Amino acid sequence: MIEGRTTDEQTDSPADQEDTGRLRIRRHGIVLRPNPARVYYRPLLFTDRTRIAKIVARVTAMEEQEVEREMRRVLTEFRERHQHLEEYLLSRFDCISEIVMTDRYLSKARKILLGSCFTQEYALEAAALFNPSIVPHPDQSGLPPGALRFILSLRATGEGHISSIVFRQGTISAGGEITVDPPVPYVTQPDAVPDAKYDKTLFSRKLAELGLLAEVAEEVLDSLGEKFTFGELMESVTRARRYDRTISNEHGVLLSNIVTLAEANYDVLFEDDQSVSERVIAPKAPTEINGIEDARFVLFTDDNGEHTYYATYTAFDGKVILPQFLETDDFLKFRISTLNGPEVQNKGLALFPRKVNGRYAMISRQDNENMYLMFSDSLHFWYTKQLLMRPTFPWEYIQLGNCGSPIETEAGWLLITHGVGPMRKYSIGAALLDLEDPSRVIGRLPFPLLSPIGDEREGYVPNVVYSCGSLIHNGRLILPYAMSDQVTGFASIETNELLEELLKWGPLG
């Protein structure tokens, strides 16, 4: 749902000056709210095989006329809420067909009805729609002069406080007006496809980083080629379990962890006729089964001029958080993979949009308090860090972090930050890093660029404004931001005005 709200933030009153100095930041008249009507189907799972058998027995005992009636009722009630519902229900029947203890012919209607008994709807954004990141759309055709089409990624939270990545599409006019296209009423969650070909050298390196490269792991890898599939890996793991009758519990856990690592590297594929807002990246791997959080997208330009969209996000398995990596060329095929190295810790990794002095660069926060800068020769392995910024001003005394990837400007790398101050109030700030040496802070606002006001303070987590990525268009910084971990809005400011203010204050604010 898109609703209007106050459009401009005035900065003349003492209270406003305390938050934003004299910067003229505009709040646009858009609020994106969670929509509980956007649902997708997913398996309804039971661990008790006896219970599954009882459900199957009840449906197989029904008269055919009753089956037809109930099947039509299900399809009538749910067909308009989903794409390809019948095909999915039949696939769910296939998953439990071995429980059907009879050779009796089963009609298509009975199979669909059985499948529906092991299917449920999930409202992925019923609770919140927040922590946005914005990048240019790969398709910029058919726009008015000076306009930009964008893709907005959002953290959608539903039942069980489980988060997924969803998308919206919109445009920014030459004059800076923002519109967001209404989402389609349904969403699609495709199956995860294991990485088509794993690289043995890279996989071994990841196992070593995780402390999993023991003798039994080496034996598993020895039987594989330099490139191998998930199926080939599983065959090798199965052989190790089958033939090594002296395998210890420790080795059994290690083999399971090898499989978990492989499952954390997978592809998600959408069809090109599925709209941007229909696509959802939901938890798939064991490492993220309790949520995919706070994706920070960036349009990365390689040395050869090729463009790739990268994103870091936080995977959560219910106990441990794990930074993960995502890449796509077209927002149709997404490749998800692990990040490795001793400095891959905590939340909030943000990749620079190009290499700096021949190396990949990343903003990080390993200690829940300070911001760091990391460099690496590999996108997937990060070994060192250096301190970049510490909490310095009252509005950031509790914690300091980034609000997305740095943005390249002629004056330097514009880094949008967040700070946490008294009463756990989150505000958004800004800093400027040297283009050639981003370890040098050359400008820093001593006051927030944006703080929660009015109804922005009310929500699931009160007194929070937060972003996972912004962009510059026609001389204006476009800043999507979450309000109290529940809804999303937009703000913007003249880039030159912000840069001049940053340079005026200098590195110490």
Short mmCIF file of C-alpha atoms in Angstrom, two decimals:
data_model
loop_
_atom_site.label_atom_id
_atom_site.label_comp_id
_atom_site.label_asym_id
_atom_site.label_seq_id
_atom_site.Cartn_x
_atom_site.Cartn_y
_atom_site.Cartn_z
CA MET A 1 0.00 0.00 0.00
CA ILE A 2 1.28 3.49 -0.85
CA GLU A 3 0.09 6.41 1.24
CA GLY A 4 0.85 10.10 1.33
CA ARG A 5 2.56 11.89 4.19
CA THR A 6 4.39 15.13 5.00
CA THR A 7 6.63 16.04 2.06
CA ASP A 8 9.29 18.48 3.29
CA GLU A 9 11.40 18.71 6.40
CA GLN A 10 12.04 22.30 7.49
CA THR A 11 15.30 22.97 9.30
CA ASP A 12 14.83 26.40 10.80
CA SER A 13 13.56 25.53 14.26
CA PRO A 14 16.04 24.85 17.10
CA ALA A 15 14.78 21.27 17.42
CA ASP A 16 15.32 20.59 13.73
CA GLN A 17 18.74 22.23 13.78
CA GLU A 18 19.71 19.86 16.57
CA ASP A 19 18.93 16.93 14.28
CA THR A 20 19.83 18.13 10.78
CA GLY A 21 21.85 21.37 11.10
CA ARG A 22 20.86 23.65 8.23
CA LEU A 23 20.64 20.97 5.57
CA ARG A 24 17.40 21.02 3.58
CA ILE A 25 16.37 17.39 3.42
CA ARG A 26 13.05 16.51 1.83
CA ARG A 27 10.75 13.75 2.97
CA HIS A 28 8.75 12.53 -0.02
CA GLY A 29 5.04 11.76 0.12
CA ILE A 30 5.39 7.97 -0.06
CA VAL A 31 5.04 5.26 2.55
CA LEU A 32 5.36 1.59 1.61
CA ARG A 33 3.46 -0.56 4.08
CA PRO A 34 3.41 -4.35 4.57
CA ASN A 35 0.63 -6.08 2.66
CA PRO A 36 -0.63 -9.28 4.36
CA ALA A 37 -2.62 -10.18 1.24
CA ARG A 38 0.60 -10.95 -0.69
CA VAL A 39 1.10 -14.64 -0.01
CA TYR A 40 2.87 -17.61 -1.54
CA TYR A 41 2.35 -21.32 -1.09
CA ARG A 42 4.85 -23.51 0.70
CA PRO A 43 4.89 -27.05 2.15
CA LEU A 44 2.97 -27.83 5.32
CA LEU A 45 5.32 -30.31 6.96
CA PHE A 46 4.68 -32.90 9.64
CA THR A 47 7.47 -34.80 11.39
CA ASP A 48 5.10 -37.54 12.57
CA ARG A 49 4.78 -40.07 9.74
CA THR A 50 1.75 -41.62 11.43
CA ARG A 51 -0.08 -38.31 11.29
CA ILE A 52 0.70 -37.99 7.58
CA ALA A 53 -0.65 -41.48 6.99
CA LYS A 54 -3.89 -40.65 8.83
CA ILE A 55 -4.48 -37.55 6.69
CA VAL A 56 -3.84 -39.56 3.51
CA ALA A 57 -6.20 -42.31 4.69
CA ARG A 58 -9.03 -39.83 5.32
CA VAL A 59 -8.76 -38.35 1.83
CA THR A 60 -8.40 -41.70 0.05
CA ALA A 61 -11.53 -42.93 1.84
CA MET A 62 -13.69 -40.10 0.44
CA GLU A 63 -16.25 -40.77 -2.29
CA GLU A 64 -15.18 -39.40 -5.69
CA GLN A 65 -18.10 -36.99 -5.85
CA GLU A 66 -17.11 -35.51 -2.50
CA VAL A 67 -13.48 -35.29 -3.63
CA GLU A 68 -14.49 -33.32 -6.73
CA ARG A 69 -16.60 -30.95 -4.67
CA GLU A 70 -13.84 -30.29 -2.10
CA MET A 71 -11.16 -29.94 -4.77
CA ARG A 72 -13.24 -27.32 -6.64
CA ARG A 73 -13.81 -25.46 -3.40
CA VAL A 74 -10.07 -25.29 -2.71
CA LEU A 75 -9.24 -24.11 -6.22
CA THR A 76 -12.06 -21.55 -6.23
CA GLU A 77 -10.92 -20.12 -2.90
CA PHE A 78 -7.19 -20.01 -3.60
CA ARG A 79 -6.59 -19.97 -7.37
CA GLU A 80 -6.79 -16.16 -7.73
CA ARG A 81 -4.16 -15.72 -5.01
CA HIS A 82 -1.45 -17.76 -6.77
CA GLN A 83 0.19 -18.57 -10.06
CA HIS A 84 0.25 -22.25 -11.15
CA LEU A 85 -1.60 -23.48 -8.07
CA GLU A 86 -2.76 -26.82 -9.52
CA GLU A 87 0.76 -27.74 -10.64
CA TYR A 88 2.12 -27.00 -7.18
CA LEU A 89 -0.54 -29.05 -5.39
CA LEU A 90 0.18 -31.99 -7.67
CA SER A 91 3.88 -31.66 -6.86
CA ARG A 92 3.03 -31.73 -3.16
CA PHE A 93 1.08 -34.96 -3.76
CA ASP A 94 4.19 -36.44 -5.36
CA CYS A 95 6.12 -35.70 -2.15
CA ILE A 96 3.76 -37.81 -0.03
CA SER A 97 2.65 -40.38 -2.64
CA GLU A 98 4.71 -43.16 -1.06
CA ILE A 99 2.44 -42.92 2.00
CA VAL A 100 -0.57 -43.91 -0.13
CA MET A 101 -0.76 -47.60 0.80
CA THR A 102 -2.88 -48.77 -2.12
CA ASP A 103 -2.65 -49.55 -5.84
CA ARG A 104 -6.09 -48.04 -6.33
CA TYR A 105 -6.32 -45.48 -9.14
CA LEU A 106 -6.29 -41.94 -7.83
CA SER A 107 -7.97 -39.24 -9.88
CA LYS A 108 -6.32 -35.90 -10.57
CA ALA A 109 -8.88 -34.27 -8.29
CA ARG A 110 -7.94 -36.58 -5.41
CA LYS A 111 -4.24 -35.91 -5.94
CA ILE A 112 -4.85 -32.15 -5.90
CA LEU A 113 -6.91 -32.43 -2.73
CA LEU A 114 -4.24 -34.55 -1.05
CA GLY A 115 -1.59 -32.03 -2.10
CA SER A 116 -3.63 -29.19 -0.62
CA CYS A 117 -3.65 -30.96 2.77
CA PHE A 118 0.15 -30.64 2.83
CA THR A 119 0.31 -27.03 1.61
CA GLN A 120 -0.06 -23.72 3.40
CA GLU A 121 -0.02 -20.02 2.53
CA TYR A 122 2.67 -17.75 3.91
CA ALA A 123 2.20 -13.98 4.16
CA LEU A 124 5.81 -12.92 3.79
CA GLU A 125 5.26 -9.22 4.51
CA ALA A 126 2.40 -9.41 7.00
CA ALA A 127 4.37 -7.80 9.84
CA ALA A 128 6.86 -5.35 8.29
CA LEU A 129 8.36 -3.97 5.08
CA PHE A 130 11.58 -2.14 5.85
CA ASN A 131 15.38 -1.68 5.52
CA PRO A 132 15.39 -0.72 1.82
CA SER A 133 18.22 -0.64 -0.71
CA ILE A 134 17.96 1.07 -4.12
CA VAL A 135 19.85 0.49 -7.39
CA PRO A 136 19.26 1.47 -11.05
CA HIS A 137 17.04 -0.98 -12.92
CA PRO A 138 18.89 -3.01 -15.61
CA ASP A 139 16.25 -1.81 -18.14
CA GLN A 140 16.22 1.97 -18.67
CA SER A 141 14.27 1.93 -21.95
CA GLY A 142 11.11 3.93 -22.65
CA LEU A 143 11.65 6.62 -19.99
CA PRO A 144 11.15 10.39 -20.29
CA PRO A 145 14.37 12.44 -20.65
CA GLY A 146 16.34 12.60 -17.41
CA ALA A 147 14.28 9.93 -15.62
CA LEU A 148 15.69 6.84 -13.90
CA ARG A 149 13.98 3.50 -13.36
CA PHE A 150 15.04 1.80 -10.11
CA ILE A 151 14.66 -1.45 -8.22
CA LEU A 152 14.07 -1.25 -4.49
CA SER A 153 14.89 -4.27 -2.33
CA LEU A 154 13.16 -4.56 1.03
CA ARG A 155 13.24 -6.80 4.05
CA ALA A 156 9.78 -8.34 4.37
CA THR A 157 8.87 -9.96 7.69
CA GLY A 158 6.01 -12.39 8.15
CA GLU A 159 4.81 -15.16 10.45
CA GLY A 160 7.42 -16.29 12.96
CA HIS A 161 9.39 -13.07 12.41
CA ILE A 162 11.07 -14.72 9.43
CA SER A 163 12.45 -12.27 6.88
CA SER A 164 12.77 -12.52 3.09
CA ILE A 165 13.94 -10.20 0.31
CA VAL A 166 11.20 -8.63 -1.83
CA PHE A 167 11.37 -6.04 -4.57
CA ARG A 168 9.54 -2.99 -5.89
CA GLN A 169 10.05 -1.03 -9.10
CA GLY A 170 9.74 2.71 -9.56
CA THR A 171 11.01 5.83 -11.31
CA ILE A 172 12.70 9.09 -10.37
CA SER A 173 11.89 11.98 -12.68
CA ALA A 174 14.43 14.48 -13.95
CA GLY A 175 13.15 16.86 -11.27
CA GLY A 176 13.52 14.32 -8.45
CA GLU A 177 9.89 13.21 -8.04
CA ILE A 178 9.62 9.58 -6.97
CA THR A 179 6.92 7.08 -7.92
CA VAL A 180 6.71 3.43 -6.89
CA ASP A 181 4.70 1.01 -9.00
CA PRO A 182 1.97 -0.87 -7.09
CA PRO A 183 2.98 -4.49 -6.44
CA VAL A 184 1.17 -7.37 -8.10
CA PRO A 185 -1.17 -9.23 -5.72
CA TYR A 186 0.82 -12.46 -5.67
CA VAL A 187 4.43 -13.51 -5.16
CA THR A 188 6.54 -16.40 -6.39
CA GLN A 189 9.15 -18.32 -4.45
CA PRO A 190 11.05 -20.61 -6.82
CA ASP A 191 12.95 -23.66 -5.66
CA ALA A 192 16.60 -23.27 -4.76
CA VAL A 193 18.89 -24.88 -7.32
CA PRO A 194 22.21 -26.14 -5.92
CA ASP A 195 25.21 -24.45 -7.50
CA ALA A 196 25.45 -26.03 -10.95
CA LYS A 197 29.20 -26.59 -10.67
CA TYR A 198 31.22 -26.23 -7.48
CA ASP A 199 34.90 -25.36 -7.85
CA LYS A 200 36.97 -27.87 -5.86
CA THR A 201 39.77 -25.42 -5.04
CA LEU A 202 37.36 -22.77 -3.80
CA PHE A 203 35.24 -25.32 -1.93
CA SER A 204 38.34 -26.76 -0.20
CA ARG A 205 39.42 -23.28 0.78
CA LYS A 206 36.02 -22.60 2.32
CA LEU A 207 36.16 -25.90 4.23
CA ALA A 208 39.58 -24.96 5.58
CA GLU A 209 38.33 -21.53 6.67
CA LEU A 210 35.50 -23.22 8.58
CA GLY A 211 37.81 -25.82 10.16
CA LEU A 212 36.13 -28.66 8.25
CA LEU A 213 39.02 -29.85 6.07
CA ALA A 214 39.78 -33.03 8.03
CA GLU A 215 40.91 -36.34 6.54
CA VAL A 216 37.38 -37.54 5.92
CA ALA A 217 36.58 -34.31 4.02
CA GLU A 218 39.69 -34.72 1.88
CA GLU A 219 38.57 -38.26 1.06
CA VAL A 220 35.18 -36.94 -0.05
CA LEU A 221 36.81 -34.33 -2.30
CA ASP A 222 39.44 -36.70 -3.73
CA SER A 223 36.78 -38.63 -5.64
CA LEU A 224 35.40 -35.46 -7.24
CA GLY A 225 36.57 -33.59 -10.33
CA GLU A 226 37.84 -30.03 -10.37
CA LYS A 227 34.23 -29.03 -11.06
CA PHE A 228 31.46 -31.06 -9.41
CA THR A 229 27.72 -30.97 -8.90
CA PHE A 230 25.71 -31.16 -5.69
CA GLY A 231 24.55 -34.63 -6.69
CA GLU A 232 28.13 -35.81 -7.15
CA LEU A 233 29.07 -34.38 -3.75
CA MET A 234 26.15 -36.20 -2.11
CA GLU A 235 27.18 -39.48 -3.76
CA SER A 236 30.71 -39.07 -2.38
CA VAL A 237 29.41 -38.22 1.12
CA THR A 238 27.06 -41.23 1.01
CA ARG A 239 29.95 -43.52 0.03
CA ALA A 240 32.03 -42.19 2.93
CA ARG A 241 29.18 -42.94 5.34
CA ARG A 242 28.47 -46.36 3.84
CA TYR A 243 31.99 -47.77 3.54
CA ASP A 244 33.66 -46.30 6.58
CA ARG A 245 31.97 -48.43 9.24
CA THR A 246 34.24 -47.00 11.91
CA ILE A 247 33.09 -43.44 11.21
CA SER A 248 32.86 -41.47 14.44
CA ASN A 249 30.10 -39.14 15.56
CA GLU A 250 32.54 -36.29 15.02
CA HIS A 251 33.12 -37.34 11.42
CA GLY A 252 29.40 -37.77 10.92
CA VAL A 253 28.79 -34.18 12.02
CA LEU A 254 31.65 -33.01 9.79
CA LEU A 255 30.10 -34.71 6.75
CA SER A 256 26.76 -33.06 7.55
CA ASN A 257 28.50 -29.68 7.77
CA ILE A 258 30.07 -30.23 4.34
CA VAL A 259 26.59 -30.75 2.91
CA THR A 260 25.33 -27.65 4.75
CA LEU A 261 28.12 -25.58 3.19
CA ALA A 262 27.15 -26.83 -0.25
CA GLU A 263 23.47 -26.06 0.41
CA ALA A 264 24.42 -22.48 1.35
CA ASN A 265 25.62 -21.98 -2.24
CA TYR A 266 22.67 -22.09 -4.61
CA ASP A 267 20.81 -20.34 -7.43
CA VAL A 268 17.31 -18.85 -7.51
CA LEU A 269 15.70 -18.57 -10.96
CA PHE A 270 12.69 -16.47 -11.99
CA GLU A 271 10.88 -16.33 -15.34
CA ASP A 272 11.19 -13.16 -17.39
CA ASP A 273 7.40 -12.75 -17.45
CA GLN A 274 7.30 -12.47 -13.64
CA SER A 275 7.18 -8.82 -12.58
CA VAL A 276 9.81 -7.40 -10.23
CA SER A 277 7.34 -7.22 -7.34
CA GLU A 278 6.35 -10.87 -7.83
CA ARG A 279 9.86 -12.12 -7.07
CA VAL A 280 10.83 -13.11 -3.55
CA ILE A 281 14.05 -14.58 -2.21
CA ALA A 282 12.99 -16.54 0.86
CA PRO A 283 15.15 -18.59 3.24
CA LYS A 284 16.34 -21.81 1.61
CA ALA A 285 19.62 -22.97 3.12
CA PRO A 286 19.98 -24.35 6.67
CA THR A 287 22.15 -21.35 7.54
CA GLU A 288 19.30 -18.90 6.82
CA ILE A 289 16.21 -20.90 7.73
CA ASN A 290 15.17 -18.28 10.30
CA GLY A 291 15.61 -15.30 8.05
CA ILE A 292 17.35 -13.36 5.28
CA GLU A 293 17.95 -9.87 6.62
CA ASP A 294 19.06 -6.42 5.39
CA ALA A 295 20.30 -6.95 1.84
CA ARG A 296 22.66 -4.16 0.75
CA PHE A 297 22.60 -4.05 -3.06
CA VAL A 298 25.18 -2.22 -5.16
CA LEU A 299 25.73 -1.91 -8.92
CA PHE A 300 29.37 -2.95 -9.26
CA THR A 301 31.55 -1.96 -12.23
CA ASP A 302 34.45 -4.32 -12.92
CA ASP A 303 37.82 -3.33 -14.40
CA ASN A 304 36.63 -4.41 -17.86
CA GLY A 305 33.54 -2.18 -17.64
CA GLU A 306 31.08 -5.02 -17.05
CA HIS A 307 28.31 -4.43 -14.52
CA THR A 308 27.04 -6.86 -11.89
CA TYR A 309 24.61 -6.34 -9.02
CA TYR A 310 26.05 -7.61 -5.76
CA ALA A 311 24.48 -7.70 -2.33
CA THR A 312 25.52 -8.75 1.13
CA TYR A 313 22.89 -9.94 3.57
CA THR A 314 22.65 -11.53 7.00
CA ALA A 315 21.59 -15.17 7.21
CA PHE A 316 20.10 -16.34 10.51
CA ASP A 317 19.54 -19.97 11.51
CA GLY A 318 17.88 -19.17 14.83
CA LYS A 319 21.13 -19.03 16.79
CA VAL A 320 23.98 -17.79 14.63
CA ILE A 321 24.16 -14.87 12.17
CA LEU A 322 26.22 -15.44 9.04
CA PRO A 323 27.03 -12.87 6.32
CA GLN A 324 26.12 -14.17 2.86
CA PHE A 325 26.72 -12.92 -0.68
CA LEU A 326 24.32 -12.55 -3.61
CA GLU A 327 24.93 -11.64 -7.24
CA THR A 328 22.77 -11.11 -10.32
CA ASP A 329 23.01 -9.55 -13.76
CA ASP A 330 19.30 -9.14 -14.43
CA PHE A 331 17.28 -9.71 -11.20
CA LEU A 332 16.03 -12.97 -12.75
CA LYS A 333 18.86 -15.32 -11.87
CA PHE A 334 20.39 -14.89 -8.41
CA ARG A 335 23.45 -16.76 -7.20
CA ILE A 336 23.80 -17.06 -3.42
CA SER A 337 27.14 -18.01 -1.89
CA THR A 338 29.06 -17.93 1.36
CA LEU A 339 31.51 -15.26 2.50
CA ASN A 340 34.63 -16.50 4.23
CA GLY A 341 37.64 -15.35 6.21
CA PRO A 342 38.26 -14.33 9.83
CA GLU A 343 36.86 -10.83 9.25
CA VAL A 344 33.51 -12.02 7.90
CA GLN A 345 31.65 -11.29 11.10
CA ASN A 346 28.63 -9.47 12.44
CA LYS A 347 26.08 -7.59 10.32
CA GLY A 348 26.21 -4.73 7.88
CA LEU A 349 28.89 -5.50 5.28
CA ALA A 350 28.74 -3.01 2.38
CA LEU A 351 30.76 -3.45 -0.81
CA PHE A 352 32.27 -0.49 -2.69
CA PRO A 353 30.86 -0.12 -6.25
CA ARG A 354 34.26 -0.74 -7.85
CA LYS A 355 37.75 -1.87 -6.94
CA VAL A 356 39.95 0.65 -5.14
CA ASN A 357 43.61 0.53 -6.15
CA GLY A 358 43.10 -2.87 -7.73
CA ARG A 359 41.39 -4.52 -4.75
CA TYR A 360 37.84 -5.10 -3.60
CA ALA A 361 36.84 -2.89 -0.68
CA MET A 362 34.15 -3.28 1.97
CA ILE A 363 32.79 -1.33 4.92
CA SER A 364 32.25 -3.59 7.93
CA ARG A 365 31.48 -3.67 11.64
CA GLN A 366 33.00 -6.63 13.48
CA ASP A 367 32.55 -5.48 17.07
CA ASN A 368 28.97 -4.13 17.31
CA GLU A 369 30.35 -0.63 17.83
CA ASN A 370 32.89 0.74 15.31
CA MET A 371 33.14 0.92 11.52
CA TYR A 372 36.01 -0.77 9.72
CA LEU A 373 37.44 -0.85 6.20
CA MET A 374 38.46 -4.14 4.54
CA PHE A 375 40.37 -4.90 1.34
CA SER A 376 40.64 -8.23 -0.48
CA ASP A 377 41.79 -9.78 -3.74
CA SER A 378 38.71 -12.05 -3.68
CA LEU A 379 35.05 -11.19 -3.30
CA HIS A 380 34.49 -14.27 -1.12
CA PHE A 381 37.45 -14.15 1.29
CA TRP A 382 38.26 -11.34 3.73
CA TYR A 383 41.24 -11.58 6.06
CA THR A 384 42.13 -8.11 7.34
CA LYS A 385 40.42 -4.96 8.59
CA GLN A 386 41.41 -1.48 9.74
CA LEU A 387 39.52 0.90 11.98
CA LEU A 388 37.71 3.62 10.03
CA MET A 389 35.35 5.47 12.40
CA ARG A 390 34.39 5.28 16.07
CA PRO A 391 31.30 6.66 17.84
CA THR A 392 32.12 10.31 18.47
CA PHE A 393 28.92 12.33 18.83
CA PRO A 394 26.05 11.86 21.31
CA TRP A 395 23.62 10.60 18.65
CA GLU A 396 26.01 7.69 17.85
CA TYR A 397 27.56 6.96 21.27
CA ILE A 398 26.03 3.46 21.46
CA GLN A 399 26.87 2.16 18.00
CA LEU A 400 28.05 3.26 14.56
CA GLY A 401 27.47 1.48 11.23
CA ASN A 402 26.83 1.98 7.53
CA CYS A 403 23.57 2.50 5.66
CA GLY A 404 24.72 0.85 2.45
CA SER A 405 27.57 0.94 -0.02
CA PRO A 406 29.67 4.10 -0.44
CA ILE A 407 28.70 6.29 -3.42
CA GLU A 408 31.42 7.70 -5.66
CA THR A 409 31.40 11.49 -6.13
CA GLU A 410 34.04 13.93 -7.39
CA ALA A 411 34.60 15.06 -3.81
CA GLY A 412 35.08 11.54 -2.43
CA TRP A 413 33.24 8.41 -1.36
CA LEU A 414 29.92 9.48 0.18
CA LEU A 415 29.19 7.07 3.02
CA ILE A 416 25.72 7.16 4.57
CA THR A 417 25.96 6.01 8.18
CA HIS A 418 23.70 5.16 11.06
CA GLY A 419 24.23 5.94 14.70
CA VAL A 420 22.51 4.73 17.86
CA GLY A 421 22.24 7.15 20.75
CA PRO A 422 20.39 7.55 24.07
CA MET A 423 17.15 5.59 24.41
CA ARG A 424 18.36 3.39 21.50
CA LYS A 425 17.35 6.04 18.99
CA TYR A 426 18.64 5.29 15.47
CA SER A 427 19.56 8.23 13.23
CA ILE A 428 21.12 8.46 9.77
CA GLY A 429 24.34 10.40 9.24
CA ALA A 430 26.95 10.95 6.54
CA ALA A 431 30.72 10.90 6.08
CA LEU A 432 33.10 11.50 3.18
CA LEU A 433 36.11 9.27 2.42
CA ASP A 434 39.10 10.07 0.20
CA LEU A 435 38.66 8.63 -3.32
CA GLU A 436 42.17 7.20 -3.59
CA ASP A 437 42.58 6.27 0.07
CA PRO A 438 39.16 5.55 1.63
CA SER A 439 40.83 4.90 4.99
CA ARG A 440 41.07 8.73 5.21
CA VAL A 441 37.88 10.37 6.49
CA ILE A 442 37.81 13.88 4.97
CA GLY A 443 34.35 14.94 6.09
CA ARG A 444 31.86 13.93 8.76
CA LEU A 445 28.59 15.41 9.94
CA PRO A 446 28.53 16.07 13.69
CA PHE A 447 24.71 15.91 13.58
CA PRO A 448 22.27 13.44 11.99
CA LEU A 449 21.21 13.85 8.41
CA LEU A 450 17.84 12.28 9.27
CA SER A 451 16.27 11.42 12.63
CA PRO A 452 12.89 9.83 13.39
CA ILE A 453 10.12 12.41 13.89
CA GLY A 454 6.37 12.20 14.41
CA ASP A 455 4.81 8.92 13.34
CA GLU A 456 8.21 7.66 12.17
CA ARG A 457 8.94 7.00 15.84
CA GLU A 458 6.06 4.50 16.18
CA GLY A 459 6.38 0.90 15.06
CA TYR A 460 7.73 -2.55 15.80
CA VAL A 461 11.04 -1.08 17.03
CA PRO A 462 10.34 2.57 17.95
CA ASN A 463 12.61 5.56 17.32
CA VAL A 464 14.45 4.09 14.32
CA VAL A 465 15.27 5.35 10.83
CA TYR A 466 17.53 3.04 8.82
CA SER A 467 18.62 2.39 5.25
CA CYS A 468 20.57 -0.30 3.38
CA GLY A 469 21.47 1.72 0.30
CA SER A 470 20.90 4.98 -1.60
CA LEU A 471 21.86 6.48 -4.97
CA ILE A 472 22.49 9.83 -6.65
CA HIS A 473 20.33 10.95 -9.59
CA ASN A 474 20.50 14.33 -11.32
CA GLY A 475 22.41 15.91 -8.47
CA ARG A 476 20.18 14.64 -5.67
CA LEU A 477 20.84 11.91 -3.12
CA ILE A 478 17.81 9.59 -3.10
CA LEU A 479 17.61 7.95 0.32
CA PRO A 480 14.97 5.26 0.96
CA TYR A 481 14.66 4.59 4.67
CA ALA A 482 12.78 2.40 7.10
CA MET A 483 10.69 3.82 9.91
CA SER A 484 10.76 1.93 13.21
CA ASP A 485 11.31 -1.45 11.51
CA GLN A 486 7.84 -1.46 10.04
CA VAL A 487 7.32 0.73 6.95
CA THR A 488 9.47 2.48 4.33
CA GLY A 489 9.66 6.04 2.98
CA PHE A 490 11.96 8.23 0.89
CA ALA A 491 14.03 11.33 1.55
CA SER A 492 16.29 13.33 -0.76
CA ILE A 493 18.80 16.18 -0.59
CA GLU A 494 20.90 18.16 -3.05
CA THR A 495 24.20 16.27 -3.28
CA ASN A 496 26.38 19.37 -3.56
CA GLU A 497 24.76 20.86 -0.49
CA LEU A 498 25.55 17.72 1.50
CA LEU A 499 29.13 17.48 0.18
CA GLU A 500 29.84 21.14 0.97
CA GLU A 501 28.56 20.62 4.50
CA LEU A 502 30.73 17.54 4.95
CA LEU A 503 33.86 19.32 3.73
CA LYS A 504 33.08 22.31 5.91
CA TRP A 505 33.10 20.16 9.05
CA GLY A 506 36.14 18.10 8.04
CA PRO A 507 37.21 14.66 9.35
CA LEU A 508 36.40 15.29 13.01
CA GLY A 509 33.05 16.97 12.50
#
